[in-house]
JSON list of C-alpha atoms and ligand atoms in Angstrom, two decimals:
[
{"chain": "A", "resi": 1, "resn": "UNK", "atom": "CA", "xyz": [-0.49, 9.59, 13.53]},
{"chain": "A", "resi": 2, "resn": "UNK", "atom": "CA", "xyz": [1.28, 6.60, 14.53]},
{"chain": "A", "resi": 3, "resn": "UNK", "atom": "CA", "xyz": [2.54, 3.71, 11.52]},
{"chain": "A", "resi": 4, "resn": "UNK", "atom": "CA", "xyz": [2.51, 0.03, 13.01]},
{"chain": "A", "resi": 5, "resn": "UNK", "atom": "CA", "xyz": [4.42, -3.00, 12.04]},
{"chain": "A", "resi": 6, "resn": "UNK", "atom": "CA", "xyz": [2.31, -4.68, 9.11]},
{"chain": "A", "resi": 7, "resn": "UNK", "atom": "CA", "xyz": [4.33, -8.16, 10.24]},
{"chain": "A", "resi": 8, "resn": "UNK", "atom": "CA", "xyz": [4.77, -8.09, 14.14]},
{"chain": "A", "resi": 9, "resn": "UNK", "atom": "CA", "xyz": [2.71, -4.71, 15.09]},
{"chain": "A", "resi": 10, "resn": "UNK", "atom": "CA", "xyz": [5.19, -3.05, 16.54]},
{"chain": "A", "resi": 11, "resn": "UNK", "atom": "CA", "xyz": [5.15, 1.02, 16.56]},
{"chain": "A", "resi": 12, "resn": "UNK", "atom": "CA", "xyz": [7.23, 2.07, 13.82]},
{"chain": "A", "resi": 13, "resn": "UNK", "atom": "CA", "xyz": [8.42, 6.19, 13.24]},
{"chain": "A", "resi": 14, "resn": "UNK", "atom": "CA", "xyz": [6.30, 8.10, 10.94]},
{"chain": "A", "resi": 15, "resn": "UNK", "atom": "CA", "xyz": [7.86, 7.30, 7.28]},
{"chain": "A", "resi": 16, "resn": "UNK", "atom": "CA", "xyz": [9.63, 4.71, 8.54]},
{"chain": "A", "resi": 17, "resn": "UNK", "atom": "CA", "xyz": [8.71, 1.57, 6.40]},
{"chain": "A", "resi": 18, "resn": "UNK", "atom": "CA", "xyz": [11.60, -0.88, 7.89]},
{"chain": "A", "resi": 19, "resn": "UNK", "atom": "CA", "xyz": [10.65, -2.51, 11.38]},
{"chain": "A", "resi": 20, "resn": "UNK", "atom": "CA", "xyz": [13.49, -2.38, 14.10]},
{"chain": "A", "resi": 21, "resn": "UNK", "atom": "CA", "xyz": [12.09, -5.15, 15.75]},
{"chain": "A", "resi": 22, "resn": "UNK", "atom": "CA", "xyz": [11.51, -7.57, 13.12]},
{"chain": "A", "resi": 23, "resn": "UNK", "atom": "CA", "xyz": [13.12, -6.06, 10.28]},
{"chain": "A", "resi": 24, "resn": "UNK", "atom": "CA", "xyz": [9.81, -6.31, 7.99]},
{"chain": "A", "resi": 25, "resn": "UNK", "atom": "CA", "xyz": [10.13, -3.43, 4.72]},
{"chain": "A", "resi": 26, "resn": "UNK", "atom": "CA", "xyz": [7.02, -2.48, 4.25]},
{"chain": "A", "resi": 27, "resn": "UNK", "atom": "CA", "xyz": [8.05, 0.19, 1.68]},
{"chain": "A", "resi": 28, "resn": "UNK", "atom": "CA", "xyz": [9.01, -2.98, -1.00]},
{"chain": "A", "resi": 29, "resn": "UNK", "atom": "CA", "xyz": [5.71, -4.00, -0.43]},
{"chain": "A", "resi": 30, "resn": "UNK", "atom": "CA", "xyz": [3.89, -0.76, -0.86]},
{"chain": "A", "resi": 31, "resn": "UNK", "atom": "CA", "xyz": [6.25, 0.28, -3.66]},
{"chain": "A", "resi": 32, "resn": "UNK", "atom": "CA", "xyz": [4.86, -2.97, -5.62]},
{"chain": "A", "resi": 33, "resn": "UNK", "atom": "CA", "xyz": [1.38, -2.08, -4.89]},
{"chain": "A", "resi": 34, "resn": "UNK", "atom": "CA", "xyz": [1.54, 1.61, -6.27]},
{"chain": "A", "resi": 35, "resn": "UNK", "atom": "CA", "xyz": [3.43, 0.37, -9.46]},
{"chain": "A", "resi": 36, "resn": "UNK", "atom": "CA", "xyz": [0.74, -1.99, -10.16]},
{"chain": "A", "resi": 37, "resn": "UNK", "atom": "CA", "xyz": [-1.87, 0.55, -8.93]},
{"chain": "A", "resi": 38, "resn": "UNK", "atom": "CA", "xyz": [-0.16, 3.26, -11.01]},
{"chain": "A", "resi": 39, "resn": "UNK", "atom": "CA", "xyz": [-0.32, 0.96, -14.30]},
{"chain": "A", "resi": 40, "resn": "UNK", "atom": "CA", "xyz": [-4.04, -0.10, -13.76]},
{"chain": "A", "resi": 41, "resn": "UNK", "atom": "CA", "xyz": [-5.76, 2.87, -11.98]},
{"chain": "A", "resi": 42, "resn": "UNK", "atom": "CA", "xyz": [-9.08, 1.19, -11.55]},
{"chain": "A", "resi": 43, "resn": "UNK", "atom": "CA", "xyz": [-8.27, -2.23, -10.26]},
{"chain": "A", "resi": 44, "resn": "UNK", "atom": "CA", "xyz": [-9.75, -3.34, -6.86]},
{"chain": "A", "resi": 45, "resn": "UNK", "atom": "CA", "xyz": [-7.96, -5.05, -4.18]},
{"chain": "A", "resi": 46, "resn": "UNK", "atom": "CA", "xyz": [-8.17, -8.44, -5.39]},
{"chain": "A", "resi": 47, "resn": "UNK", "atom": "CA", "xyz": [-6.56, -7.77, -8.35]},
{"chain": "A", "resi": 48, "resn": "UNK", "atom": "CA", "xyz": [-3.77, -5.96, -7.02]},
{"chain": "A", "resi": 49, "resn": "UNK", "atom": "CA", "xyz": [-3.07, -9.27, -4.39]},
{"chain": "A", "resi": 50, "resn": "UNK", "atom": "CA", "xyz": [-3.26, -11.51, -7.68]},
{"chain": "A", "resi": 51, "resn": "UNK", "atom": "CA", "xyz": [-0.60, -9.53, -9.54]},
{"chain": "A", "resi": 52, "resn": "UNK", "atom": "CA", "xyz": [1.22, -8.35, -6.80]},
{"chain": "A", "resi": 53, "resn": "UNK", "atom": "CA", "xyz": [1.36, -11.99, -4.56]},
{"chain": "A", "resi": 54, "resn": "UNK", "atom": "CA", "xyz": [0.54, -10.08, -1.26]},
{"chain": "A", "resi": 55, "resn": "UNK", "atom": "CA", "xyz": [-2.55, -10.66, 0.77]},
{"chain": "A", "resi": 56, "resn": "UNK", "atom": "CA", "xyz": [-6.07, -8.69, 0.02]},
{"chain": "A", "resi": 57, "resn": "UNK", "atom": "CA", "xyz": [-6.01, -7.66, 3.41]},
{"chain": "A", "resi": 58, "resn": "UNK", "atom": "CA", "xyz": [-2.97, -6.07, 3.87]},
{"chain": "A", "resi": 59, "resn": "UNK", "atom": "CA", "xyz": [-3.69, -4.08, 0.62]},
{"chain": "A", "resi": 60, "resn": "UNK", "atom": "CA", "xyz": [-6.68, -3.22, 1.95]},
{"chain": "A", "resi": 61, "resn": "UNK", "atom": "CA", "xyz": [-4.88, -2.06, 5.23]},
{"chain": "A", "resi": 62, "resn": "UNK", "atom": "CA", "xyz": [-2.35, 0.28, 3.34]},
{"chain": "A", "resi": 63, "resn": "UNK", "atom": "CA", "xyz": [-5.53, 1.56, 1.14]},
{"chain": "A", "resi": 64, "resn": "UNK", "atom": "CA", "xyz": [-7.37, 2.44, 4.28]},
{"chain": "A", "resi": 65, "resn": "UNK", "atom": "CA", "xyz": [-4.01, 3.80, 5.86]},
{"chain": "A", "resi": 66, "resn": "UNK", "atom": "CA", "xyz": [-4.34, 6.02, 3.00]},
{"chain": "A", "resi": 67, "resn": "UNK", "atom": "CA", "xyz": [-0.64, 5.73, 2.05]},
{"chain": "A", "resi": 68, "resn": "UNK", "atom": "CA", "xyz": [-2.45, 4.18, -1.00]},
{"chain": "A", "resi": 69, "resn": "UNK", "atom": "CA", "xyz": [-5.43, 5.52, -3.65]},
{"chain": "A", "resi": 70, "resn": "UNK", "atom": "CA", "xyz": [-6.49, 3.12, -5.90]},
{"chain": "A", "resi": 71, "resn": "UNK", "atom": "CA", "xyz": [-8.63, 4.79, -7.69]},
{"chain": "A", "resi": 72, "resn": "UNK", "atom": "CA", "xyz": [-7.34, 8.22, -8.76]},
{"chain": "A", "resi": 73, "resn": "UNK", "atom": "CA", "xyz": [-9.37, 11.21, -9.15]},
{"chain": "A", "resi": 74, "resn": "UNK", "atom": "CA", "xyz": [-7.12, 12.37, -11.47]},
{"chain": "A", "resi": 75, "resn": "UNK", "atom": "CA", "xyz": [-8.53, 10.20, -14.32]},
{"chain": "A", "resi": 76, "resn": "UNK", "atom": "CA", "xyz": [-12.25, 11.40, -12.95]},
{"chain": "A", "resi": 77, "resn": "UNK", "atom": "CA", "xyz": [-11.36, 14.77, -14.00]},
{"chain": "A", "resi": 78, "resn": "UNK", "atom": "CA", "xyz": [-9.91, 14.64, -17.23]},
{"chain": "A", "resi": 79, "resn": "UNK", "atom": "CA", "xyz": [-13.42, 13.42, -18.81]},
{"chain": "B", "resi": 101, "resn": "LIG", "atom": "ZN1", "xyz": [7.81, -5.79, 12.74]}
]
């Protein structure tokens, strides 16, 4: 499985979240997503790019990356 550039596209090394070519992090990014996600389990996209400041569809692309599970099956279980 290959990770891509979420600024310029460019093929990055698996759990590698800094670009070499444009020198994008997308780990600050992601890391604000999950904290958000982490605090409000349920929340949908939308919600996470109004608290967060970063675009619906590149949430979307790290959700469907699956580096990202908004909502948790953990909290499923526990009822
Ligand atoms: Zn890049």
């Amino acid at each position: 499985m290959k990770d891509f550039c979420m600024k310029c596209g460019s093929e990055m090394s698996p759990g590698e979240y800094t670009c070499k070519v444009c020198g994008q992090n997308d780990m600050d990014e992601y890391r604000l997503i999950r904290n958000y996600v982490r605090s409000f389990p349920n929340s949908n996209a939308i919600q996470i790019a109004n608290a967060t400041g970063i675009s619906v569809s590149k949430i979307l692309r790290y959700i469907r990356d699956g580096s990202l599970t908004v909502v948790d099956s953990h909290t499923r279980r526990g009822r």
